[in-house]
Tab-separated table of C-alpha atoms and ligand atoms in Angstrom:
chain	number	residue	atom	x	y	z
A	1	UNK	CA	117.367	119.107	131.641
A	2	UNK	CA	120.413	120.971	132.840
A	3	UNK	CA	123.212	119.402	134.849
A	4	UNK	CA	121.391	120.744	137.917
A	5	UNK	CA	118.012	119.134	137.150
A	6	UNK	CA	116.827	116.411	139.463
A	7	UNK	CA	114.877	114.129	137.089
A	8	UNK	CA	115.460	112.743	133.587
A	9	UNK	CA	112.164	112.874	131.746
A	10	UNK	CA	111.551	110.388	128.959
A	11	UNK	CA	108.818	110.530	126.317
A	12	UNK	CA	107.985	107.236	124.594
A	13	UNK	CA	106.695	107.107	121.025
A	14	UNK	CA	105.158	103.616	121.008
A	15	UNK	CA	104.588	101.052	123.737
A	16	UNK	CA	104.258	97.685	122.000
A	17	UNK	CA	106.731	94.794	122.191
A	18	UNK	CA	109.900	96.891	122.559
A	19	UNK	CA	108.330	99.886	124.326
A	20	UNK	CA	106.759	97.539	126.888
A	21	UNK	CA	110.185	96.013	127.543
A	22	UNK	CA	111.679	99.494	127.997
A	23	UNK	CA	109.002	100.394	130.576
A	24	UNK	CA	109.701	97.157	132.451
A	25	UNK	CA	113.490	97.591	132.482
A	26	UNK	CA	113.295	101.251	133.522
A	27	UNK	CA	111.202	100.135	136.485
A	28	UNK	CA	113.250	97.016	137.331
A	29	UNK	CA	116.618	98.846	137.199
A	30	UNK	CA	115.426	102.221	138.544
A	31	UNK	CA	117.752	102.241	141.564
A	32	UNK	CA	120.840	101.308	139.576
A	33	UNK	CA	120.043	103.762	136.772
A	34	UNK	CA	119.500	106.590	139.242
A	35	UNK	CA	122.865	105.855	140.859
A	36	UNK	CA	124.510	105.679	137.446
A	37	UNK	CA	122.989	108.936	136.171
A	38	UNK	CA	122.785	110.887	139.373
A	39	UNK	CA	119.061	111.435	138.786
A	40	UNK	CA	116.005	109.186	138.484
A	41	UNK	CA	114.442	108.441	135.098
A	42	UNK	CA	110.757	109.254	134.878
A	43	UNK	CA	108.414	108.315	132.034
A	44	UNK	CA	106.638	111.581	131.236
A	45	UNK	CA	104.228	110.445	128.512
A	46	UNK	CA	103.646	107.554	126.129
A	47	UNK	CA	102.237	107.938	122.627
A	48	UNK	CA	100.227	104.983	121.305
A	49	UNK	CA	97.539	104.452	118.694
A	50	UNK	CA	94.995	102.992	121.115
A	51	UNK	CA	95.283	104.132	124.764
A	52	UNK	CA	92.545	101.628	125.720
A	53	UNK	CA	94.676	98.587	124.869
A	54	UNK	CA	96.204	96.351	127.539
A	55	UNK	CA	99.843	97.263	128.363
A	56	UNK	CA	102.608	95.982	130.615
A	57	UNK	CA	101.478	96.369	134.261
A	58	UNK	CA	104.529	98.543	135.122
A	59	UNK	CA	103.158	101.346	132.931
A	60	UNK	CA	101.228	104.148	134.657
A	61	UNK	CA	98.236	104.283	132.305
A	62	UNK	CA	97.691	107.979	133.074
A	63	UNK	CA	100.763	108.657	130.939
A	64	UNK	CA	99.151	107.201	127.793
A	65	UNK	CA	98.117	109.515	124.994
A	66	UNK	CA	97.235	109.307	121.327
A	67	UNK	CA	98.196	112.948	120.765
A	68	UNK	CA	101.829	113.378	119.588
A	69	UNK	CA	101.844	116.968	120.929
A	70	UNK	CA	101.603	115.622	124.486
A	71	UNK	CA	105.117	114.210	123.995
A	72	UNK	CA	106.676	116.566	121.475
A	73	UNK	CA	105.168	119.755	122.869
A	74	UNK	CA	106.356	119.022	126.413
A	75	UNK	CA	109.479	121.157	126.911
A	76	UNK	CA	110.330	119.299	130.123
A	77	UNK	CA	111.106	116.071	128.239
A	78	UNK	CA	114.828	115.336	127.906
A	79	UNK	CA	114.872	112.111	125.902
A	80	UNK	CA	112.415	110.967	123.234
A	81	UNK	CA	112.414	107.214	122.563
A	82	UNK	CA	110.921	106.181	119.224
A	83	UNK	CA	109.764	102.546	119.270
A	84	UNK	CA	106.705	102.847	117.060
A	85	UNK	CA	108.262	101.628	113.783
A	86	UNK	CA	107.615	102.463	110.124
A	87	UNK	CA	108.539	105.576	108.158
A	88	UNK	CA	105.656	107.904	108.979
A	89	UNK	CA	104.753	109.389	111.358
A	90	UNK	CA	108.055	108.209	112.911
A	91	UNK	CA	110.220	110.397	110.637
A	92	UNK	CA	108.160	113.528	111.289
A	93	UNK	CA	108.046	112.940	115.045
A	94	UNK	CA	111.785	112.188	115.335
A	95	UNK	CA	112.544	115.282	113.260
A	96	UNK	CA	110.343	117.381	115.541
A	97	UNK	CA	112.063	115.985	118.621
A	98	UNK	CA	115.532	116.756	117.228
A	99	UNK	CA	114.484	120.240	116.159
A	100	UNK	CA	113.172	120.862	119.668
A	101	UNK	CA	116.600	119.989	121.091
A	102	UNK	CA	115.670	116.596	122.577
A	103	UNK	CA	118.096	113.710	122.791
A	104	UNK	CA	116.561	110.917	120.673
A	105	UNK	CA	116.789	107.123	120.832
A	106	UNK	CA	115.284	104.884	118.158
A	107	UNK	CA	115.153	101.147	117.401
A	108	UNK	CA	113.650	101.783	113.974
A	109	UNK	CA	115.999	100.317	111.345
A	110	UNK	CA	113.552	101.022	108.514
A	111	UNK	CA	113.606	104.722	109.393
A	112	UNK	CA	117.412	104.708	109.671
A	113	UNK	CA	117.931	102.835	106.393
A	114	UNK	CA	115.806	105.410	104.575
A	115	UNK	CA	116.618	108.610	106.466
A	116	UNK	CA	119.490	107.803	108.857
A	117	UNK	CA	122.034	110.187	107.337
A	118	UNK	CA	119.463	112.979	107.078
A	119	UNK	CA	118.444	112.532	110.745
A	120	UNK	CA	122.026	112.201	112.016
A	121	UNK	CA	123.014	115.380	110.181
A	122	UNK	CA	119.971	117.138	111.582
A	123	UNK	CA	120.813	115.982	115.110
A	124	UNK	CA	124.423	117.126	114.702
A	125	UNK	CA	123.277	120.526	113.441
A	126	UNK	CA	120.980	120.934	116.481
A	127	UNK	CA	123.693	119.804	118.916
A	128	UNK	CA	121.811	116.711	120.060
A	129	UNK	CA	122.288	112.957	119.736
A	130	UNK	CA	120.456	110.274	117.811
A	131	UNK	CA	121.276	106.830	119.254
A	132	UNK	CA	120.129	103.536	117.730
A	133	UNK	CA	121.656	100.465	119.394
A	134	UNK	CA	118.295	98.619	119.356
A	135	UNK	CA	117.975	98.950	115.583
A	136	UNK	CA	120.426	96.142	114.748
A	137	UNK	CA	121.004	92.813	116.480
A	138	UNK	CA	118.400	93.223	119.265
A	139	UNK	CA	120.398	93.034	122.498
A	140	UNK	CA	123.841	92.714	120.850
A	141	UNK	CA	125.855	95.922	121.393
A	142	UNK	CA	127.116	96.009	117.797
A	143	UNK	CA	126.429	99.707	117.172
A	144	UNK	CA	128.504	100.658	120.214
A	145	UNK	CA	131.296	98.350	119.092
A	146	UNK	CA	131.408	99.916	115.621
A	147	UNK	CA	130.954	103.489	116.832
A	148	UNK	CA	133.177	103.450	119.940
A	149	UNK	CA	135.259	100.303	120.457
A	150	UNK	CA	136.486	100.027	116.862
A	151	UNK	CA	136.612	103.761	116.150
A	152	UNK	CA	140.354	103.600	115.502
A	153	UNK	CA	140.102	100.629	113.125
A	154	UNK	CA	139.049	100.395	109.478
A	155	UNK	CA	136.213	97.927	108.951
A	156	UNK	CA	136.703	95.871	105.809
A	157	UNK	CA	133.714	93.545	105.906
A	158	UNK	CA	130.615	92.509	107.824
A	159	UNK	CA	128.819	89.162	107.527
A	160	UNK	CA	125.787	88.799	109.692
A	161	UNK	CA	122.745	86.816	110.633
A	162	UNK	CA	120.682	89.874	111.516
A	163	UNK	CA	117.069	88.788	111.279
A	164	UNK	CA	115.940	86.781	114.280
A	165	UNK	CA	112.676	85.709	112.667
A	166	UNK	CA	114.381	84.233	109.583
A	167	UNK	CA	116.970	82.449	111.670
A	168	UNK	CA	114.288	81.105	114.002
A	169	UNK	CA	112.235	79.914	111.022
A	170	UNK	CA	115.203	78.294	109.228
A	171	UNK	CA	116.410	76.600	112.408
A	172	UNK	CA	113.053	75.100	113.317
A	173	UNK	CA	112.401	74.000	109.731
A	174	UNK	CA	115.845	72.366	109.545
A	175	UNK	CA	115.835	70.740	112.980
A	176	UNK	CA	112.146	69.924	113.495
A	177	UNK	CA	110.874	69.620	109.923
A	178	UNK	CA	108.071	72.131	110.658
A	179	UNK	CA	106.288	74.013	107.893
A	180	UNK	CA	107.245	77.569	106.970
A	181	UNK	CA	103.822	79.077	107.846
A	182	UNK	CA	103.665	77.299	111.199
A	183	UNK	CA	107.048	78.665	112.332
A	184	UNK	CA	106.404	82.217	111.072
A	185	UNK	CA	103.243	82.275	113.254
A	186	UNK	CA	105.309	81.164	116.265
A	187	UNK	CA	107.858	83.945	115.609
A	188	UNK	CA	105.027	86.498	115.486
A	189	UNK	CA	103.592	85.231	118.780
A	190	UNK	CA	107.020	85.596	120.411
A	191	UNK	CA	107.240	89.264	119.309
A	192	UNK	CA	110.194	88.643	116.950
A	193	UNK	CA	108.474	89.458	113.678
A	194	UNK	CA	107.880	92.915	112.220
A	195	UNK	CA	104.311	94.225	111.976
A	196	UNK	CA	104.581	93.032	108.353
A	197	UNK	CA	106.410	89.668	108.613
A	198	UNK	CA	107.172	89.648	104.872
A	199	UNK	CA	109.850	92.207	105.786
A	200	UNK	CA	111.528	89.467	107.847
A	201	UNK	CA	111.233	86.443	105.566
A	202	UNK	CA	111.623	88.487	102.377
A	203	UNK	CA	114.961	89.929	103.571
A	204	UNK	CA	113.841	93.583	103.754
A	205	UNK	CA	114.445	93.899	107.498
A	206	UNK	CA	117.958	92.418	107.169
A	207	UNK	CA	118.616	94.836	104.292
A	208	UNK	CA	117.598	97.784	106.499
A	209	UNK	CA	119.953	96.575	109.236
A	210	UNK	CA	122.777	96.020	106.770
A	211	UNK	CA	122.395	99.586	105.502
A	212	UNK	CA	122.608	100.857	109.101
A	213	UNK	CA	125.714	98.763	109.816
A	214	UNK	CA	127.379	99.855	106.571
A	215	UNK	CA	126.550	103.505	107.271
A	216	UNK	CA	128.401	103.249	110.546
A	217	UNK	CA	131.199	100.858	109.558
A	218	UNK	CA	132.141	102.582	106.296
A	219	UNK	CA	131.001	106.154	107.094
A	220	UNK	CA	128.677	105.820	104.114
A	221	UNK	CA	125.718	108.068	103.329
A	222	UNK	CA	123.315	105.375	102.160
A	223	UNK	CA	119.836	106.833	102.683
A	224	UNK	CA	117.300	104.853	100.639
A	225	UNK	CA	119.952	102.595	99.099
A	226	UNK	CA	118.529	99.562	97.274
A	227	UNK	CA	120.327	96.576	98.792
A	228	UNK	CA	120.140	93.516	96.480
A	229	UNK	CA	117.886	91.270	98.562
A	230	UNK	CA	116.533	87.724	98.413
A	231	UNK	CA	114.401	86.159	101.153
A	232	UNK	CA	114.104	82.711	102.701
A	233	UNK	CA	110.552	82.381	101.412
A	234	UNK	CA	111.688	80.718	98.171
A	235	UNK	CA	113.785	77.981	99.831
A	236	UNK	CA	112.468	74.439	99.655
A	237	UNK	CA	113.004	71.555	102.128
A	238	UNK	CA	115.069	69.769	99.456
A	239	UNK	CA	117.628	72.598	99.509
A	240	UNK	CA	118.252	71.920	103.195
A	241	UNK	CA	118.675	68.212	102.412
A	242	UNK	CA	121.251	68.841	99.651
A	243	UNK	CA	123.019	71.510	101.718
A	244	UNK	CA	123.416	68.969	104.508
A	245	UNK	CA	124.722	66.351	102.063
A	246	UNK	CA	127.432	68.760	100.877
A	247	UNK	CA	128.413	69.706	104.458
A	248	UNK	CA	126.564	73.031	104.718
A	249	UNK	CA	123.620	74.641	106.477
A	250	UNK	CA	121.423	77.320	104.929
A	251	UNK	CA	121.387	80.701	106.707
A	252	UNK	CA	119.965	84.089	105.768
A	253	UNK	CA	123.048	86.268	105.491
A	254	UNK	CA	123.718	89.991	105.200
A	255	UNK	CA	127.083	90.848	103.657
A	256	UNK	CA	128.859	94.203	103.369
A	257	UNK	CA	132.343	94.728	101.949
A	258	UNK	CA	134.301	97.885	101.455
A	259	UNK	CA	135.852	97.353	98.035
A	260	UNK	CA	137.525	100.757	97.897
A	261	UNK	CA	135.863	102.256	94.840
A	262	UNK	CA	132.460	100.971	95.944
A	263	UNK	CA	130.635	99.132	98.694
A	264	UNK	CA	129.222	95.661	98.173
A	265	UNK	CA	125.932	95.074	100.010
A	266	UNK	CA	123.737	92.010	99.675
A	267	UNK	CA	121.184	89.966	101.624
A	268	UNK	CA	120.321	86.408	100.614
A	269	UNK	CA	120.213	82.817	101.791
A	270	UNK	CA	123.714	81.347	101.857
A	271	UNK	CA	125.306	77.951	102.320
A	272	UNK	CA	127.730	78.020	105.239
A	273	UNK	CA	130.106	75.162	106.124
A	274	UNK	CA	128.709	73.280	109.121
A	275	UNK	CA	131.792	73.917	111.250
A	276	UNK	CA	131.883	77.700	110.640
A	277	UNK	CA	130.807	79.865	113.618
A	278	UNK	CA	127.907	81.480	111.729
A	279	UNK	CA	126.501	78.032	110.845
A	280	UNK	CA	125.975	77.355	114.533
A	281	UNK	CA	123.965	80.470	115.331
A	282	UNK	CA	120.478	79.069	115.835
A	283	UNK	CA	116.947	80.145	116.703
A	284	UNK	CA	116.415	83.826	117.451
A	285	UNK	CA	120.162	84.352	117.951
A	286	UNK	CA	121.876	86.857	115.655
A	287	UNK	CA	125.580	87.096	114.980
A	288	UNK	CA	127.672	89.739	113.307
A	289	UNK	CA	131.163	88.863	112.088
A	290	UNK	CA	133.299	91.978	111.606
A	291	UNK	CA	136.679	92.102	109.928
A	292	UNK	CA	138.813	95.040	111.031
A	293	UNK	CA	142.077	95.914	109.277
A	294	UNK	CA	143.889	96.229	112.610
A	295	UNK	CA	141.744	93.965	114.803
A	296	UNK	CA	141.168	91.088	112.372
A	297	UNK	CA	138.032	88.997	112.919
A	298	UNK	CA	135.511	89.711	115.671
A	299	UNK	CA	132.244	87.840	116.235
A	300	UNK	CA	129.365	89.260	118.261
A	301	UNK	CA	126.372	87.085	119.067
A	302	UNK	CA	123.210	87.253	121.140
A	303	UNK	CA	119.422	87.395	121.001
A	304	UNK	CA	118.517	89.461	117.979
A	305	UNK	CA	114.821	90.117	118.563
A	306	UNK	CA	112.161	90.221	121.232
A	307	UNK	CA	111.036	92.663	123.898
A	308	UNK	CA	113.694	92.347	126.593
A	309	UNK	CA	116.872	91.928	124.469
A	310	UNK	CA	115.927	94.962	122.397
A	311	UNK	CA	114.865	96.937	125.462
A	312	UNK	CA	118.326	96.341	126.959
A	313	UNK	CA	119.843	98.129	123.959
A	314	UNK	CA	117.282	100.942	124.010
A	315	UNK	CA	117.783	101.594	127.732
A	316	UNK	CA	121.569	101.579	127.242
A	317	UNK	CA	121.062	104.368	124.697
A	318	UNK	CA	118.783	106.280	127.064
A	319	UNK	CA	121.534	106.154	129.687
A	320	UNK	CA	124.179	107.303	127.177
A	321	UNK	CA	122.245	110.241	125.800
A	322	UNK	CA	120.956	111.305	129.229
A	323	UNK	CA	124.532	111.196	130.525
A	324	UNK	CA	125.707	113.301	127.587
A	325	UNK	CA	122.993	115.863	128.309
A	326	UNK	CA	123.767	116.015	132.005
A	327	UNK	CA	127.447	116.522	131.326
A	328	UNK	CA	126.878	119.170	128.649
A	329	UNK	CA	128.169	116.878	125.874
A	330	UNK	CA	124.936	116.475	123.862
A	331	UNK	CA	125.582	115.983	120.166
A	332	UNK	CA	129.278	115.119	120.456
A	333	UNK	CA	128.829	111.390	119.734
A	334	UNK	CA	126.567	112.131	116.759
A	335	UNK	CA	128.751	114.901	115.312
A	336	UNK	CA	131.637	112.413	115.130
A	337	UNK	CA	129.734	110.250	112.633
A	338	UNK	CA	130.813	111.867	109.371
A	339	UNK	CA	129.025	110.333	106.379
A	340	UNK	CA	130.020	110.612	102.729
A	341	UNK	CA	128.190	109.245	99.651
A	342	UNK	CA	129.536	105.868	98.484
A	343	UNK	CA	128.658	103.985	95.294
A	344	UNK	CA	127.148	100.511	95.484
A	345	UNK	CA	129.078	97.781	93.629
A	346	UNK	CA	126.892	96.005	91.041
A	347	UNK	CA	125.747	92.510	91.981
A	348	UNK	CA	127.236	91.296	88.667
A	349	UNK	CA	130.727	91.829	90.128
A	350	UNK	CA	130.211	89.552	93.142
A	351	UNK	CA	132.537	86.551	93.125
A	352	UNK	CA	131.747	83.518	95.223
A	353	UNK	CA	130.996	79.797	95.011
A	354	UNK	CA	127.487	78.751	94.003
A	355	UNK	CA	124.987	75.923	94.562
A	356	UNK	CA	122.549	75.178	91.733
A	357	UNK	CA	119.609	72.778	91.711
A	358	UNK	CA	118.229	71.946	88.297
A	359	UNK	CA	114.957	70.057	88.016
A	360	UNK	CA	115.325	68.328	84.653
A	361	UNK	CA	113.777	65.610	82.542
A	362	UNK	CA	116.180	62.679	82.556
A	363	UNK	CA	117.261	62.461	78.895
A	364	UNK	CA	120.608	61.662	77.271
A	365	UNK	CA	122.796	64.753	76.823
A	366	UNK	CA	121.157	66.895	79.530
A	367	UNK	CA	124.185	66.946	81.812
A	368	UNK	CA	126.444	67.805	78.861
A	369	UNK	CA	124.238	70.787	78.010
A	370	UNK	CA	124.202	72.041	81.606
A	371	UNK	CA	127.947	71.697	82.097
A	372	UNK	CA	128.515	73.154	78.610
A	373	UNK	CA	126.442	76.269	79.380
A	374	UNK	CA	128.384	76.769	82.592
A	375	UNK	CA	131.792	76.017	81.054
A	376	UNK	CA	131.248	78.373	78.113
A	377	UNK	CA	130.843	81.205	80.591
A	378	UNK	CA	133.826	80.256	82.727
A	379	UNK	CA	131.808	78.716	85.573
A	380	UNK	CA	133.818	75.757	86.805
A	381	UNK	CA	132.177	72.798	88.587
A	382	UNK	CA	133.482	71.500	91.909
A	383	UNK	CA	130.928	68.757	92.642
A	384	UNK	CA	127.821	67.351	90.982
A	385	UNK	CA	125.096	64.980	92.205
A	386	UNK	CA	122.065	63.511	90.479
A	387	UNK	CA	119.467	62.224	92.925
A	388	UNK	CA	117.693	59.088	91.589
A	389	UNK	CA	116.297	58.694	88.096
A	390	UNK	CA	113.548	60.747	86.451
A	391	UNK	CA	110.874	58.872	84.556
A	392	UNK	CA	108.663	60.243	81.778
A	393	UNK	CA	107.230	63.549	82.953
A	394	UNK	CA	108.703	63.242	86.464
A	395	UNK	CA	111.869	65.355	86.624
A	396	UNK	CA	115.017	64.576	88.566
A	397	UNK	CA	117.193	66.947	90.618
A	398	UNK	CA	120.731	67.655	89.496
A	399	UNK	CA	122.734	69.622	92.055
A	400	UNK	CA	125.998	71.372	91.264
A	401	UNK	CA	128.532	73.179	93.438
A	402	UNK	CA	130.869	75.518	91.593
A	403	UNK	CA	134.296	76.909	92.212
A	404	UNK	CA	134.600	80.674	92.742
A	405	UNK	CA	132.682	82.301	89.875
A	406	UNK	CA	131.462	85.713	88.806
A	407	UNK	CA	127.772	86.492	89.395
A	408	UNK	CA	127.263	87.918	85.877
A	409	UNK	CA	128.549	84.672	84.311
A	410	UNK	CA	126.444	82.549	86.623
A	411	UNK	CA	123.265	84.502	85.857
A	412	UNK	CA	123.922	84.292	82.106
A	413	UNK	CA	124.493	80.515	82.288
A	414	UNK	CA	121.367	79.958	84.430
A	415	UNK	CA	119.263	82.028	82.024
A	416	UNK	CA	120.542	79.967	79.071
A	417	UNK	CA	119.842	76.672	80.880
A	418	UNK	CA	116.369	77.857	81.918
A	419	UNK	CA	115.505	78.263	78.209
A	420	UNK	CA	116.258	74.586	77.460
A	421	UNK	CA	113.314	72.230	76.892
A	422	UNK	CA	114.633	69.666	79.382
A	423	UNK	CA	114.227	72.051	82.347
A	424	UNK	CA	111.037	71.387	84.338
A	425	UNK	CA	111.183	74.624	86.373
A	426	UNK	CA	113.496	77.597	86.868
A	427	UNK	CA	116.898	76.620	88.328
A	428	UNK	CA	117.491	77.341	92.044
A	429	UNK	CA	120.671	79.145	93.006
A	430	UNK	CA	122.148	79.718	96.482
A	431	UNK	CA	125.466	81.496	97.047
A	432	UNK	CA	128.092	79.808	99.204
A	433	UNK	CA	129.657	81.921	101.954
A	434	UNK	CA	133.300	81.596	102.938
B	501	LIG	P1	104.854	97.020	117.999
B	501	LIG	O1	104.760	95.942	119.000
B	501	LIG	O2	103.960	96.972	116.818
B	501	LIG	O3	104.630	98.425	118.762
B	501	LIG	C1	104.477	99.629	118.091
B	501	LIG	C2	103.945	100.666	119.066
B	501	LIG	O4	103.871	101.922	118.421
B	501	LIG	C3	102.557	100.354	119.587
B	501	LIG	O5	102.454	100.718	120.938
B	501	LIG	C4	101.644	101.241	118.728
B	501	LIG	O6	100.477	101.648	119.406
B	501	LIG	C5	102.551	102.439	118.495
B	501	LIG	N1	102.249	103.082	117.231
B	501	LIG	C6	102.458	102.590	115.990
B	501	LIG	N2	102.076	103.475	115.047
B	501	LIG	C7	101.580	104.541	115.732
B	501	LIG	C8	101.015	105.783	115.336
B	501	LIG	N3	100.866	106.093	114.048
B	501	LIG	N4	100.652	106.641	116.289
B	501	LIG	C9	100.789	106.333	117.604
B	501	LIG	N5	101.324	105.169	118.046
B	501	LIG	C10	101.708	104.298	117.117
B	501	LIG	O7	106.337	97.133	117.434
B	501	LIG	P2	107.681	96.658	118.121
B	501	LIG	O8	107.911	95.221	117.808
B	501	LIG	O9	107.706	97.093	119.535
B	501	LIG	O10	108.755	97.473	117.252
B	501	LIG	C11	108.958	98.832	117.458
B	501	LIG	C12	110.196	99.266	116.693
B	501	LIG	O11	111.318	98.547	117.177
B	501	LIG	C13	110.153	98.994	115.191
B	501	LIG	O12	110.858	99.983	114.520
B	501	LIG	C14	110.865	97.646	115.067
B	501	LIG	O13	111.422	97.460	113.797
B	501	LIG	C15	111.941	97.835	116.111
B	501	LIG	N6	112.508	96.606	116.663
B	501	LIG	C16	111.687	95.593	117.044
B	501	LIG	C17	112.250	94.451	117.603
B	501	LIG	C18	111.401	93.288	118.051
B	501	LIG	O14	111.969	92.239	118.364
B	501	LIG	N7	110.073	93.420	118.106
B	501	LIG	C19	113.632	94.355	117.746
B	501	LIG	C20	114.443	95.432	117.334
B	501	LIG	C21	113.866	96.555	116.792
B	501	LIG	P3	99.336	100.577	119.834
B	501	LIG	O15	99.998	99.736	120.880
B	501	LIG	O16	98.224	101.383	120.385
B	501	LIG	O17	99.002	99.811	118.603
B	502	LIG	N1	111.828	91.461	113.182
B	502	LIG	C1	113.166	91.611	113.601
B	502	LIG	C2	113.849	90.268	113.602
B	502	LIG	C3	113.205	92.217	114.986
B	502	LIG	O1	113.179	89.245	113.520
B	502	LIG	O2	115.074	90.228	113.670
B	502	LIG	C4	114.583	92.564	115.442
B	502	LIG	O3	115.076	93.665	114.742
C-alpha cells in the first residue's frame, strides 16, 4: 500500500478466539477506522487449519483458506496479523511476511519469548514493523505504555498478574471453594486458556509474557531465556486458608527487576497483603505494576484474556502499523527498540520473605529442629502457627512466616528439614511479595 492507495488489506493467520474478535471489531468499527486511517480496512484472506469449521458470522467465508501462500504470496496485502499461536508454523510465516515487506501484528507471546529479538531485528532490517500489544495483558495497553509513554524513563521493576486463567482459577477457588479442575474447564470454555492449559496453570504463559515485558522494559535480548517458573497447580486449599489467617491472598505473580549487573525474572505463586492493589485484582483481570525511576509507581489493570479484550489490542496495532505505512514511516517504531544481551540473576540471590508449611508428626523436639535448621542458615522467623495436634500417624501442619531471607539459604534449610524422619511430606514454600 502506498500513501495513495485506497484500501488497507489485511491477511489473518488464524481465526479462532482472538482472530474471531478481530474480525468482529474490524466490522463493528469500520466507519471510525476508515475515518482514522483515511482508507477502509479490508480482510483479504484468512488462514485456518479447517476452513469447514463454524466461524464468527461477520467473516466472509470466501476469504478462508488452509494454504499459507494465499496470504503470504498475495503482494496486495499490507498487514499480516498472526493469531494462530505456537512456535511453528507461526515463526516461519511471520518471517516470510516480514521478508516480503509486510507490516506484522502478533498476539503470540510464546513466539515472542522464543524469537522476539530475532523477529524484531529482522523487521528493523527490512524497514517494517512488528507490533505485539495483544501478547501481554489482553486488552491492557501495557506494551504501548512501555514502548511509547515511558520511553524517556528507566524501568526498574515490573510485578504483574499476567495470566487471566490462573487468576480466574485462584479467585474462584478462593471465593467459591470450587475445585481446580472445574474452574480450569470454565476458563477454557470462556476462551481464556491456551490451547494447552498447562501453559496457564503451570506458569509457562506468564513466563512468556514476562520475557516480552522485560525485553521491552529493559531493552534486553532474551530469546529463549529460561525464566524460573512455578505454577498454581501445586497449591492446596489449606494454603489459601493459612494465607488468609496471616492477612494475605495467594496470587500468581510475574516479577522482573533490573539489578544492574543482571536481570531478575521469576514467575510463581506469591502471598500478597490483602490491602495491596495487586491482591484485589480478581477473576480474568490482569494488572501490571511498573516502577519507573522518574515516574515512580504505575499500575495498569484490565481484562487480560478473552476474544474481545485481546482483539482491541490487536486492532490498535493494525491501526498503528497501517498508519505508519500510509505515512511512509514503516519500521521506525521497531528500529527504535534496541536490544542487548543481559544476564539472568540466579534464583539463589533472590531475597524476600517466605511462607513455609511443614506437615510433621507431632513429637517432642520437632519445632526445635525446624527452627534450628532455619536459624543455622540465617533464616529468621517472623511468625509461627501450629494448627491442632497430630496423633500417631496423622501429621499436623506447622506454618512459618520468615523475615527477609536469601533464597539459597531457604532452599538449603528446606532440603535439610525434608530429610528429617518427622516430616510426613515435602515442605511447601510460597514467597511473600512486598
Ligand atoms: P485459537 O482459538 O486456538 O485459534 C487459533 C487459530 O489459528 C485457529 O483459527 C486455527 O485454525 C488457526 N491455526 C492454528 N494452527 C494453524 C496451522 N498450523 N495452520 C493454519 N491455521 C492454524 O487460539 P487463540 O486463543 O485465538 O490464540 C491465538 C493467539 O493469541 C495465541 O498466540 C495466544 O497465545 C494469543 N492470545 C490469546 C488470548 C486469549 O485470550 N485467547 C489472549 C492473548 C493472546 P482452526 O480454527 O481451523 O483450528
Ligand atoms: N491464556 C492466556 C491467559 C490468554 O489466560 O492469560 C491471554 O494471554
